[in-house]
Coordinates of N, CA and C in Angstrom, one line a residue:
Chain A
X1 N 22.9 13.2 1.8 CA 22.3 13.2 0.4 C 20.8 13.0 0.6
X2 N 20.0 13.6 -0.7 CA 18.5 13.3 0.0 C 18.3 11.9 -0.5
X3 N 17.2 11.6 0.1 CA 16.4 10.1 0.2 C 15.8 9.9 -1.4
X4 N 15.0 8.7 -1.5 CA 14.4 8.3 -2.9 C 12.6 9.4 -2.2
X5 N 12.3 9.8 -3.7 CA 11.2 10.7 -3.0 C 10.3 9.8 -4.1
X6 N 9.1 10.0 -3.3 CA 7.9 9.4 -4.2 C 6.8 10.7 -4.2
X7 N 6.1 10.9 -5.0 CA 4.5 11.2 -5.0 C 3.8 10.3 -5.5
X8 N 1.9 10.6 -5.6 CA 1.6 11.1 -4.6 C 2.0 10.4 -2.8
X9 N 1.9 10.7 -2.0 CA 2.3 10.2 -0.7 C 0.6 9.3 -0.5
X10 N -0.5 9.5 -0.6 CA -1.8 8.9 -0.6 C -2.6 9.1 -1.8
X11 N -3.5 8.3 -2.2 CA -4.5 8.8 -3.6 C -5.5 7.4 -3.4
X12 N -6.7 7.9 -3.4 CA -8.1 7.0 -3.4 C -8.7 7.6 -4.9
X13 N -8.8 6.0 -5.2 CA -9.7 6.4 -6.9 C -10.7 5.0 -6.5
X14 N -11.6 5.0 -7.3 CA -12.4 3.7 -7.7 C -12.1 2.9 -8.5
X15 N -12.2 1.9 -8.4 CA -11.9 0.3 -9.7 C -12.4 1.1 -11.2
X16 N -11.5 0.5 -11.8 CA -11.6 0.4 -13.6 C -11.0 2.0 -13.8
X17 N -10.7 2.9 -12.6 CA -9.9 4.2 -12.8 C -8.6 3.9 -13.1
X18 N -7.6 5.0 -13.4 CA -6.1 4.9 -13.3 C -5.9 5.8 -12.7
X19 N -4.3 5.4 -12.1 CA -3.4 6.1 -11.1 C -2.2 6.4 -12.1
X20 N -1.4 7.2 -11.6 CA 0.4 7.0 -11.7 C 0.6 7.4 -10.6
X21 N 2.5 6.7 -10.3 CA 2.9 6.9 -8.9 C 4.4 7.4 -9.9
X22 N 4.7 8.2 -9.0 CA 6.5 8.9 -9.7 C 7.2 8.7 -8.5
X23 N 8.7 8.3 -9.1 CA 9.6 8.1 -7.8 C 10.7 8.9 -8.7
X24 N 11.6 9.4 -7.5 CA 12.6 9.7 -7.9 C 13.9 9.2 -7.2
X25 N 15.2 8.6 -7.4 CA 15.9 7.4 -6.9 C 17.0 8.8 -6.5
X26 N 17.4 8.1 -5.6 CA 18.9 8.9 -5.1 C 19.7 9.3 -6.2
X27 N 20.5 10.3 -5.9 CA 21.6 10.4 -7.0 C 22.6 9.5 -7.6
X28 N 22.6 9.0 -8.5 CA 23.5 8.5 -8.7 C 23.3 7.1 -8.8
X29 N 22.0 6.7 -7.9 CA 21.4 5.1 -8.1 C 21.0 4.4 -9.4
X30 N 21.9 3.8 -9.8 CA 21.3 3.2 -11.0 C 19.9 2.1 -11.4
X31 N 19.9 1.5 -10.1 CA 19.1 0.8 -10.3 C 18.0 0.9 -9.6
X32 N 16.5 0.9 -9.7 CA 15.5 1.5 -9.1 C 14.4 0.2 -9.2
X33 N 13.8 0.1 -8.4 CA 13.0 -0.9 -7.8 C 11.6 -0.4 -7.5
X34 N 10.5 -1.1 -8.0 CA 9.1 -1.0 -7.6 C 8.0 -2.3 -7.0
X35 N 8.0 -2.0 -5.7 CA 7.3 -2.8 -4.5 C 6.3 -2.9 -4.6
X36 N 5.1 -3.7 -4.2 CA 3.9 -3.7 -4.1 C 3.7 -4.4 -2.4
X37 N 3.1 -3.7 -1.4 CA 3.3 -4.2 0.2 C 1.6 -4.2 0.5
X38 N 1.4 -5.4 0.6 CA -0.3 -5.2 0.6 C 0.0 -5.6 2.5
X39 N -0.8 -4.8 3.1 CA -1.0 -4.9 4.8 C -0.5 -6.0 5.3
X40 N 0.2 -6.5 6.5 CA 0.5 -7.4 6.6 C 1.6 -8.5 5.9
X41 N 2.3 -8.0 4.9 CA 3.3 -8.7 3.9 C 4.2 -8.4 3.2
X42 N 5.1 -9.4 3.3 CA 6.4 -8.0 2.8 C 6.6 -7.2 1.5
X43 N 7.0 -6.9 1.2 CA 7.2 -6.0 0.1 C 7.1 -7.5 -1.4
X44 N 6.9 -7.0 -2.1 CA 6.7 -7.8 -3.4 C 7.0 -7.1 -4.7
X45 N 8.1 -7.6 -5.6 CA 8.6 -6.7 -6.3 C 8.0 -6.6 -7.2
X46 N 8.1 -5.5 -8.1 CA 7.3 -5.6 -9.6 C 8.0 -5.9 -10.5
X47 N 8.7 -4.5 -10.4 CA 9.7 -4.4 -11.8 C 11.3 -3.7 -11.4
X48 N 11.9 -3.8 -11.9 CA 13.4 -4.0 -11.4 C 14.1 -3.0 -12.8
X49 N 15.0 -1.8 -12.7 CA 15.3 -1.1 -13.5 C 16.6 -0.8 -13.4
X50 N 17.6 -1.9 -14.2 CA 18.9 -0.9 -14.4 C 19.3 0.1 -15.4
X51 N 19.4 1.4 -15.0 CA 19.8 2.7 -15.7 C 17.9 2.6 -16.8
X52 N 17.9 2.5 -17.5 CA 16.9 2.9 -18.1 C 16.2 1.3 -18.9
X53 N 16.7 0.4 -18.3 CA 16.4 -1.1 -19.3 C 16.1 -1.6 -17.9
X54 N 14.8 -2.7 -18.6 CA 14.1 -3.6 -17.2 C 15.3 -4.8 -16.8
X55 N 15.2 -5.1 -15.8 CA 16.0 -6.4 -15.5 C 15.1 -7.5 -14.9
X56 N 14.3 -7.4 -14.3 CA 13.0 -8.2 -14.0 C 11.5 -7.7 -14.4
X57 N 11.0 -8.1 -14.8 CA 9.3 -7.6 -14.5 C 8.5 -9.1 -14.1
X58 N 9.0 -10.1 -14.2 CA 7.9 -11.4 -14.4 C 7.0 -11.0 -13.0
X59 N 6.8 -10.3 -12.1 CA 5.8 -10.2 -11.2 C 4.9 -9.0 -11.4
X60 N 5.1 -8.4 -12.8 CA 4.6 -7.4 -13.0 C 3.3 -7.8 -13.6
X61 N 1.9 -7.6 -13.4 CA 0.5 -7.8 -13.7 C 0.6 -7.3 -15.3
X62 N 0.8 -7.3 -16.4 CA 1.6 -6.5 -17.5 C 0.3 -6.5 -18.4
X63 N -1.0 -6.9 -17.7 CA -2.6 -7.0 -18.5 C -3.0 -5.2 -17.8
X64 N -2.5 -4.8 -16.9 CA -2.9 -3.6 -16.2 C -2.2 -2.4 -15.7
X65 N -0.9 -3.2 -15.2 CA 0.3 -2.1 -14.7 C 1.3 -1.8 -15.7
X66 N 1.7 -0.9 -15.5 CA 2.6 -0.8 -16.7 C 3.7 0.5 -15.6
X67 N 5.0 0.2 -16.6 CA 6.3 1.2 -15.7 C 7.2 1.8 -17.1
X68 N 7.9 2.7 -16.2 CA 9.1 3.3 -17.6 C 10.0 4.5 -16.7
X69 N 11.1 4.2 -17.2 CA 12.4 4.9 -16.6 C 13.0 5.7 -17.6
X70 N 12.7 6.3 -18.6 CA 12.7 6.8 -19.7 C 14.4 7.7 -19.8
X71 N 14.9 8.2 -18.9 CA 15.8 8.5 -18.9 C 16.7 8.0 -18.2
X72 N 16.5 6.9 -17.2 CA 17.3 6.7 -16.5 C 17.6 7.0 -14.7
X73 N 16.5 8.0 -15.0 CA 16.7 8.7 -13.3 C 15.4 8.1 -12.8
X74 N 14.4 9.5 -12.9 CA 13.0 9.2 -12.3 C 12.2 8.2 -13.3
X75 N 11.2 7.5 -12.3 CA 10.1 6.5 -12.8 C 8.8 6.7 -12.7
X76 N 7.8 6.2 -13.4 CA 6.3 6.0 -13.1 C 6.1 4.7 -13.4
X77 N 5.1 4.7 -12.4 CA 4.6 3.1 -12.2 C 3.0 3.1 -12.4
X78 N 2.3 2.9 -13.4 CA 0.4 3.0 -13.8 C -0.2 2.1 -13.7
X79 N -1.5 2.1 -13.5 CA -2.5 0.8 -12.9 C -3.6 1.4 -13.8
X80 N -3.7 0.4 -14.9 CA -4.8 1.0 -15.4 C -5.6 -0.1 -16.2
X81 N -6.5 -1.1 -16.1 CA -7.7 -0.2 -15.2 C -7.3 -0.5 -13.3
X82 N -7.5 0.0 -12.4 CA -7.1 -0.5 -11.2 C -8.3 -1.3 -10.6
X83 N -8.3 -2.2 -9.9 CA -9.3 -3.1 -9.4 C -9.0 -2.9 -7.5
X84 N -9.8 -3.6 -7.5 CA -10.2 -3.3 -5.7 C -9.0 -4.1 -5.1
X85 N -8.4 -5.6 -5.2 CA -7.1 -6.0 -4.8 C -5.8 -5.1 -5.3
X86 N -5.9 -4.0 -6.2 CA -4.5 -3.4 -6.3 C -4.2 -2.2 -4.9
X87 N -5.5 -2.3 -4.1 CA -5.3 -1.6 -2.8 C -3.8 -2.1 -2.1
X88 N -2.8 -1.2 -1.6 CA -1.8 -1.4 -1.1 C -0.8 -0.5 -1.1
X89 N 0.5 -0.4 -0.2 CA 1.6 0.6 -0.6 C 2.6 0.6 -1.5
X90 N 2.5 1.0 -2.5 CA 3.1 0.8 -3.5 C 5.0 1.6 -3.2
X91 N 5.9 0.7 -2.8 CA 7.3 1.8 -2.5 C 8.2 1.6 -3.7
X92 N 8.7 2.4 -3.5 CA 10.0 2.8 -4.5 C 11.4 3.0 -3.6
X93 N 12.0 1.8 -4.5 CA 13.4 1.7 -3.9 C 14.6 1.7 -4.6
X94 N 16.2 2.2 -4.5 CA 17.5 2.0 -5.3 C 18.1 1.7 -4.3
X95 N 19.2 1.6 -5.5 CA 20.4 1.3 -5.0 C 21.5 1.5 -6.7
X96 N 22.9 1.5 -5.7 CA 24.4 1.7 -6.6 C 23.8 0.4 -7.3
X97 N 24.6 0.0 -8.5 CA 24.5 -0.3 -9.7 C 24.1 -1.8 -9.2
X98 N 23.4 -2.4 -9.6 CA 23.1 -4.1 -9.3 C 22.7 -3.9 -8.2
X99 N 22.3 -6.0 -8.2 CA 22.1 -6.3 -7.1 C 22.3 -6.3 -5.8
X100 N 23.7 -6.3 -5.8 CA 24.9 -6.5 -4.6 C 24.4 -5.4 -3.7
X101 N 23.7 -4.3 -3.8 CA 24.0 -3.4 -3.0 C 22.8 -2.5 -2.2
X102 N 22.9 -2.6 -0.8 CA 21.4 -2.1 0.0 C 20.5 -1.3 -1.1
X103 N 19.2 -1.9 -0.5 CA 18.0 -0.8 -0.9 C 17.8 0.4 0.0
X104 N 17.7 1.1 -0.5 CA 17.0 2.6 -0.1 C 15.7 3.0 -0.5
X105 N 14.8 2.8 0.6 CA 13.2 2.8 0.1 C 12.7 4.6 0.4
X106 N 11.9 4.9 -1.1 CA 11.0 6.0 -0.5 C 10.1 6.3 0.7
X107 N 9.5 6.9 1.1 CA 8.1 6.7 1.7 C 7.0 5.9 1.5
X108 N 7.0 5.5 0.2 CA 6.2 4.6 -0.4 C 4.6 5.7 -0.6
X109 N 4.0 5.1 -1.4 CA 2.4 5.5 -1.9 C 1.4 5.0 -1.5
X110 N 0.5 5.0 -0.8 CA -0.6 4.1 0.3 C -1.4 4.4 -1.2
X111 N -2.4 3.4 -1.9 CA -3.5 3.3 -2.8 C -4.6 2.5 -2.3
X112 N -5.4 3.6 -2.1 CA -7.0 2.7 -1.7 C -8.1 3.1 -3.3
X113 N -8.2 1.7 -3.6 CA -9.8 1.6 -4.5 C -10.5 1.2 -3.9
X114 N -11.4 2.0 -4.2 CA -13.0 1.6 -3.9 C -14.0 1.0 -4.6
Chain B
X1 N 10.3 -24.1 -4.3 CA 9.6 -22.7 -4.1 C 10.7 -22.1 -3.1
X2 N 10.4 -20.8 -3.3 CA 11.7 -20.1 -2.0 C 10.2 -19.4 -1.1
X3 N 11.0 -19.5 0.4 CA 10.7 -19.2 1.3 C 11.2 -18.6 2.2
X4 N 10.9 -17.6 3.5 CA 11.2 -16.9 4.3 C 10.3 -17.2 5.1
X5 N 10.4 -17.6 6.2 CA 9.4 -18.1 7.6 C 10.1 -17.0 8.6
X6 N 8.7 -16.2 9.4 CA 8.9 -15.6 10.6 C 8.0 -15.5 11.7
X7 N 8.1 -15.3 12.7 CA 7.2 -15.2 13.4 C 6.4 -13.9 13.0
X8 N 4.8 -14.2 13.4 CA 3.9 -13.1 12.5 C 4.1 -11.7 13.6
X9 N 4.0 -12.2 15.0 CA 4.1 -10.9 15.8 C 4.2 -11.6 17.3
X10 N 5.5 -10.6 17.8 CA 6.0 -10.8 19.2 C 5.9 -10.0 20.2
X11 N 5.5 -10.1 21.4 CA 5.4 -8.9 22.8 C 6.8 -9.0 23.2
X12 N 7.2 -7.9 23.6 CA 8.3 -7.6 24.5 C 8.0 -6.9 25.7
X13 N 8.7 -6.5 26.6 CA 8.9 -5.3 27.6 C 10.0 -4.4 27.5
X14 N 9.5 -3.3 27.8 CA 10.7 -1.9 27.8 C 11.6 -2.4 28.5
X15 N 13.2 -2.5 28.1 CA 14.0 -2.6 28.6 C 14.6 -4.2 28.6
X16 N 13.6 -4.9 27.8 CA 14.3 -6.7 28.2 C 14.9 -6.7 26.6
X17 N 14.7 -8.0 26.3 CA 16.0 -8.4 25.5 C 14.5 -9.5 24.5
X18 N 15.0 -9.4 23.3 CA 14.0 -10.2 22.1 C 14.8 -10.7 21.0
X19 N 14.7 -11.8 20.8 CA 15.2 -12.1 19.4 C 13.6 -12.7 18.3
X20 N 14.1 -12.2 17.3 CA 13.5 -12.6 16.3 C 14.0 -13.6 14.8
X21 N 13.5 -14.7 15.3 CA 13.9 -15.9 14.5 C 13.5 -15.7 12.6
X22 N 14.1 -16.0 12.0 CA 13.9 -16.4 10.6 C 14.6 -17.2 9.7
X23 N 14.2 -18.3 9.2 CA 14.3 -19.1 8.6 C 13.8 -19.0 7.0
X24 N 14.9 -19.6 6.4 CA 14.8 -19.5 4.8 C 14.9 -20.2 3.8
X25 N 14.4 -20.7 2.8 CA 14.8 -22.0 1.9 C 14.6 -21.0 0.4
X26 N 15.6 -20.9 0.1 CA 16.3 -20.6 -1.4 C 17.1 -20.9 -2.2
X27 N 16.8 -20.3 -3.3 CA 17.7 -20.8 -4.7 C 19.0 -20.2 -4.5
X28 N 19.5 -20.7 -3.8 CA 20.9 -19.5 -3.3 C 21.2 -19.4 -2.2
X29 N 22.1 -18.6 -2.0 CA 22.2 -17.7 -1.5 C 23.4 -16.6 -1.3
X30 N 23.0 -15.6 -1.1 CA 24.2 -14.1 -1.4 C 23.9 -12.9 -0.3
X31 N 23.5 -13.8 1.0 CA 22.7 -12.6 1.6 C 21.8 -12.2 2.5
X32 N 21.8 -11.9 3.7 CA 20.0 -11.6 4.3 C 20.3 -10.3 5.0
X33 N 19.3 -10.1 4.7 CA 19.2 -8.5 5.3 C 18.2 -8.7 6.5
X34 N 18.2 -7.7 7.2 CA 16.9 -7.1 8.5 C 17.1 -5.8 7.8
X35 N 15.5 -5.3 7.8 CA 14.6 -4.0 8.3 C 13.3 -4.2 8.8
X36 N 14.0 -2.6 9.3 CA 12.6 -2.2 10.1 C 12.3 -1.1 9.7
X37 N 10.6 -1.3 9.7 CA 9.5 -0.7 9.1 C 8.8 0.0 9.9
X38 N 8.2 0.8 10.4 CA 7.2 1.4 11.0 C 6.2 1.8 10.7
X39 N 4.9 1.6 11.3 CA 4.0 1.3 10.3 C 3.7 2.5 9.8
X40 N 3.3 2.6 8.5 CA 3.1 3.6 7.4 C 4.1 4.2 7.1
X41 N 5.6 3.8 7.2 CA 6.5 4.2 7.1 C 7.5 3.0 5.7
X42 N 8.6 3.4 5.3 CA 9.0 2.9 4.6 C 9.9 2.1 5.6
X43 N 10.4 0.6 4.6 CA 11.5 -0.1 5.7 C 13.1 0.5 5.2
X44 N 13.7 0.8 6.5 CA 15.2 0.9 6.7 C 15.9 -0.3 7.0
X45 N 16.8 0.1 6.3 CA 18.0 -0.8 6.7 C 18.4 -1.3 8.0
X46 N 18.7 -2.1 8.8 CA 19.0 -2.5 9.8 C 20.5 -3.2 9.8
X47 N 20.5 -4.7 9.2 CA 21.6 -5.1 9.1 C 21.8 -6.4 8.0
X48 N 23.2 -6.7 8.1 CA 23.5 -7.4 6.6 C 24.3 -8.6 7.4
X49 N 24.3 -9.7 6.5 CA 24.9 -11.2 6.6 C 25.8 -11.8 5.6
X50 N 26.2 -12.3 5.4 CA 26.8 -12.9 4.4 C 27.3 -14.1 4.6
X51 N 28.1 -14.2 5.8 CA 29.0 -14.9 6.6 C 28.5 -15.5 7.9
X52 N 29.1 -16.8 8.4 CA 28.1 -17.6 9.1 C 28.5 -16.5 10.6
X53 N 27.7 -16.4 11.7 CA 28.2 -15.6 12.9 C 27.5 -14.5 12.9
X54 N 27.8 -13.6 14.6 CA 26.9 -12.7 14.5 C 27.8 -11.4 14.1
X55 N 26.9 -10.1 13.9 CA 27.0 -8.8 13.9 C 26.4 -8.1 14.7
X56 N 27.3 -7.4 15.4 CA 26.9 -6.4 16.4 C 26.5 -5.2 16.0
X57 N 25.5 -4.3 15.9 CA 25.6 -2.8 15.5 C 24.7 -2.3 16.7
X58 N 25.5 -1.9 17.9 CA 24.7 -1.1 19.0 C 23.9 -2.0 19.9
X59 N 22.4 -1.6 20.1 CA 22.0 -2.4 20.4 C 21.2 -3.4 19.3
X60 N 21.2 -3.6 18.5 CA 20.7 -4.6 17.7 C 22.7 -5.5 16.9
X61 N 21.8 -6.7 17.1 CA 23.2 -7.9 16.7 C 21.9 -9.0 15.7
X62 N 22.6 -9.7 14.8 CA 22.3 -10.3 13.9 C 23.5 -11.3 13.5
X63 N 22.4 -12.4 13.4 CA 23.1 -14.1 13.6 C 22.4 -14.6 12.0
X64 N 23.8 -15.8 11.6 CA 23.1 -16.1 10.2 C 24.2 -17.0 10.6
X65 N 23.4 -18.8 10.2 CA 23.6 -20.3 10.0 C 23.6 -20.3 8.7
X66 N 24.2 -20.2 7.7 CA 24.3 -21.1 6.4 C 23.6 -22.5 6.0
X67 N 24.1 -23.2 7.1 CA 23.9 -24.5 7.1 C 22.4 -25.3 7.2
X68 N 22.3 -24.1 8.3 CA 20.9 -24.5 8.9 C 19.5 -23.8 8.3
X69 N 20.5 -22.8 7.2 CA 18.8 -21.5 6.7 C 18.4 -20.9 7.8
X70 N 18.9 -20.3 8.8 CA 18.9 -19.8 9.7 C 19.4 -18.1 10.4
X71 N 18.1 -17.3 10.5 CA 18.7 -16.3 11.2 C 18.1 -15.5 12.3
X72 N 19.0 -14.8 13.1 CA 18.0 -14.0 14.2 C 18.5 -12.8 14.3
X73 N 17.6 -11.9 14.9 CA 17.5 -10.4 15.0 C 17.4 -10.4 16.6
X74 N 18.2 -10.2 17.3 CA 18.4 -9.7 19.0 C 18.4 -7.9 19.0
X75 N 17.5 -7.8 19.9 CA 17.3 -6.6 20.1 C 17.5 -6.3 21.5
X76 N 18.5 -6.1 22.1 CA 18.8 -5.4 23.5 C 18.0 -4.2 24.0
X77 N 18.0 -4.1 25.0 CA 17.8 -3.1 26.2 C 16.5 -2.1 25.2
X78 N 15.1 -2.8 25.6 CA 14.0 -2.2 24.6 C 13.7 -1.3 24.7
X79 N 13.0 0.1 23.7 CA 12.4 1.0 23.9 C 11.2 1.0 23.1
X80 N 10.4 1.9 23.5 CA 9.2 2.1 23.2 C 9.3 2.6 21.7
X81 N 10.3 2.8 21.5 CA 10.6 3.2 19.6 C 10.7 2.2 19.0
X82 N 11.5 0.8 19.4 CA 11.3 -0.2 18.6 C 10.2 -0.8 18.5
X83 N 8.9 -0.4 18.9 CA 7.4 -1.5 18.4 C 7.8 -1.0 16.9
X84 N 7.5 -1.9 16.2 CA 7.5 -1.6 14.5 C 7.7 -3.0 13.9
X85 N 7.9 -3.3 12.5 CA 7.8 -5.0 12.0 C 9.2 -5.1 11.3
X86 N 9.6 -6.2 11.3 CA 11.1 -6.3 11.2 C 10.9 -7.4 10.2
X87 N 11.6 -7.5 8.9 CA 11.8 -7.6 7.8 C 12.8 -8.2 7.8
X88 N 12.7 -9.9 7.4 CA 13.9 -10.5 7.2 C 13.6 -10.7 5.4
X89 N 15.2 -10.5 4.9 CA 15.1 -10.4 3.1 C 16.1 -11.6 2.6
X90 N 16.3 -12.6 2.0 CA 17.7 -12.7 1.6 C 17.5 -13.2 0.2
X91 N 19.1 -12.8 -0.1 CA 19.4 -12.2 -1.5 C 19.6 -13.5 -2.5
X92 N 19.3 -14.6 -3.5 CA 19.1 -15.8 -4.0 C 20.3 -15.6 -5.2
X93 N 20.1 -16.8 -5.7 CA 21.4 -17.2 -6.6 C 21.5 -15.9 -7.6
X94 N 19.9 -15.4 -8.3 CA 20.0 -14.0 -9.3 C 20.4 -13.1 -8.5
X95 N 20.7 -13.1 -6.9 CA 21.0 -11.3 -6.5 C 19.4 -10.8 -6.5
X96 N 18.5 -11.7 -6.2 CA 16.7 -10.7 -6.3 C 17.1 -10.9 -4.6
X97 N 16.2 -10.2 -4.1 CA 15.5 -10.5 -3.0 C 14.0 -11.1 -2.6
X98 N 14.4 -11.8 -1.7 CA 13.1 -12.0 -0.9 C 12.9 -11.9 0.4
X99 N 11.8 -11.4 0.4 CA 11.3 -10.8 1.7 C 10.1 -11.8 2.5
X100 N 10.4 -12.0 3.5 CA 9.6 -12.3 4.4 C 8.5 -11.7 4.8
X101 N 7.2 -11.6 5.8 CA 6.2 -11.2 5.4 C 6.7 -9.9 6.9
X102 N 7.2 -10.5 7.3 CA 7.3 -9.6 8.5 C 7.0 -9.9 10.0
X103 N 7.5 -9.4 11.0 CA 7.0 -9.8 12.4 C 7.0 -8.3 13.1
X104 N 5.8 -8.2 13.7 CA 5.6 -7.3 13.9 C 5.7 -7.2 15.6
X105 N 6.6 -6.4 15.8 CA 6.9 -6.3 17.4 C 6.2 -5.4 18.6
X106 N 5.5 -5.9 19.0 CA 4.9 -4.7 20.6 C 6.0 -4.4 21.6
X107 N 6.2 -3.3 22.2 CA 6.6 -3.2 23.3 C 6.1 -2.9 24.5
X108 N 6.0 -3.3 25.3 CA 4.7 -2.8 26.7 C 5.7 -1.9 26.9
X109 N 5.2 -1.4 28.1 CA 5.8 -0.6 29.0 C 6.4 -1.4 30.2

């Protein structure tokens, strides 16, 4: 089956710019997950999506980033305005329905501000 | 607060034998995972816990203490493909995860 796919794979903008990142989750994964992995640290979640309704966001920056699963499958994850610490790989991860069940991470999205 | 302790980074040699300690203090528990990451790469799956004892998968086995907040990642007979950072996660009373910051493995030759 294919993997969770992200674009872009890299993107350099400057502070007070915006990004979007698009993921698209395995078939059939209901629930889809968005990482923030700054060098050196593990993955840190943002926001947490079952089928098309959030199930976590409290680590989500919600003055700047913003997310939406609008139908249920594919996601976007926006940084706007972006600042020099939102530098980092931003991944995208699912899994079968809930918690209970392994993640399956994209390639993830490297973001450098300048 | 919940926590995940690991070592930050370990040397090995090609062909010997490493474990990788991690320890945990959570609201819970449902769970710890290993992945490995490579760098600029996404992390995979490695292996799952639940139950106190180890798991064998090939050459990698994986040990988890309940009691003690305790787990390790043994890596047998090394190769120059395993340098990469290994990712201890475990799953808390909500079913979230937490992830550890990572330990990042060298292999000499």
């Amino acid at each position: 089956e294919a993997g969770v796919a992200q674009s872009p794979r890299y993107k350099i903008i400057e502070k007070r710019q915006s990004v979007a990142f698009w993921c698209n989750p395995i078939s059939g994964h209901a629930t889809l997950y968005w990482y923030q992995q700054i060098l050196g640290q593990g993955p840190k979640l943002l926001i947490q999506f079952q089928n098309n309704g959030v199930v976590d966001d409290s680590q989500l920056p919600k003055d700047r980033f913003s997310a939406e699963r609008l139908k249920g499958v594919d996601s976007t994850l926006k940084i706007q305005p972006a600042k020099l610490e939102d530098s980092a790989v931003y991944l995208c991860a699912s899994s079968r329905s809930g918690n209970r069940n392994e993640q399956f991470f994209g390639p993830g999205t490297r973001l450098t501000v300048l | 607060g919940q926590n995940i302790d690991q070592p930050t980074e370990m040397t090995a040699t090609e062909g010997a034998i490493v474990q990788i300690n991690c320890t945990y203090q959570t609201s819970g528990f449902n769970g710890l995972f290993w992945y490995q990451q490579h760098a600029g790469e996404a992390p995979t799956f490695l292996s799952y816990n639940v139950l106190d004892g180890l798991e064998e998968k090939g050459r990698f086995s994986s040990f988890l203490s309940r009691s003690k907040g305790y787990s390790y990642l043994l890596l047998k007979e090394l190769q120059m493909k395993d340098s990469a950072s290994y990712l201890c996660a475990v799953r808390d009373s909500n079913y979230q995860l937490i992830w550890g910051a990572g330990t990042k493995l060298i292999i000499k030759p």
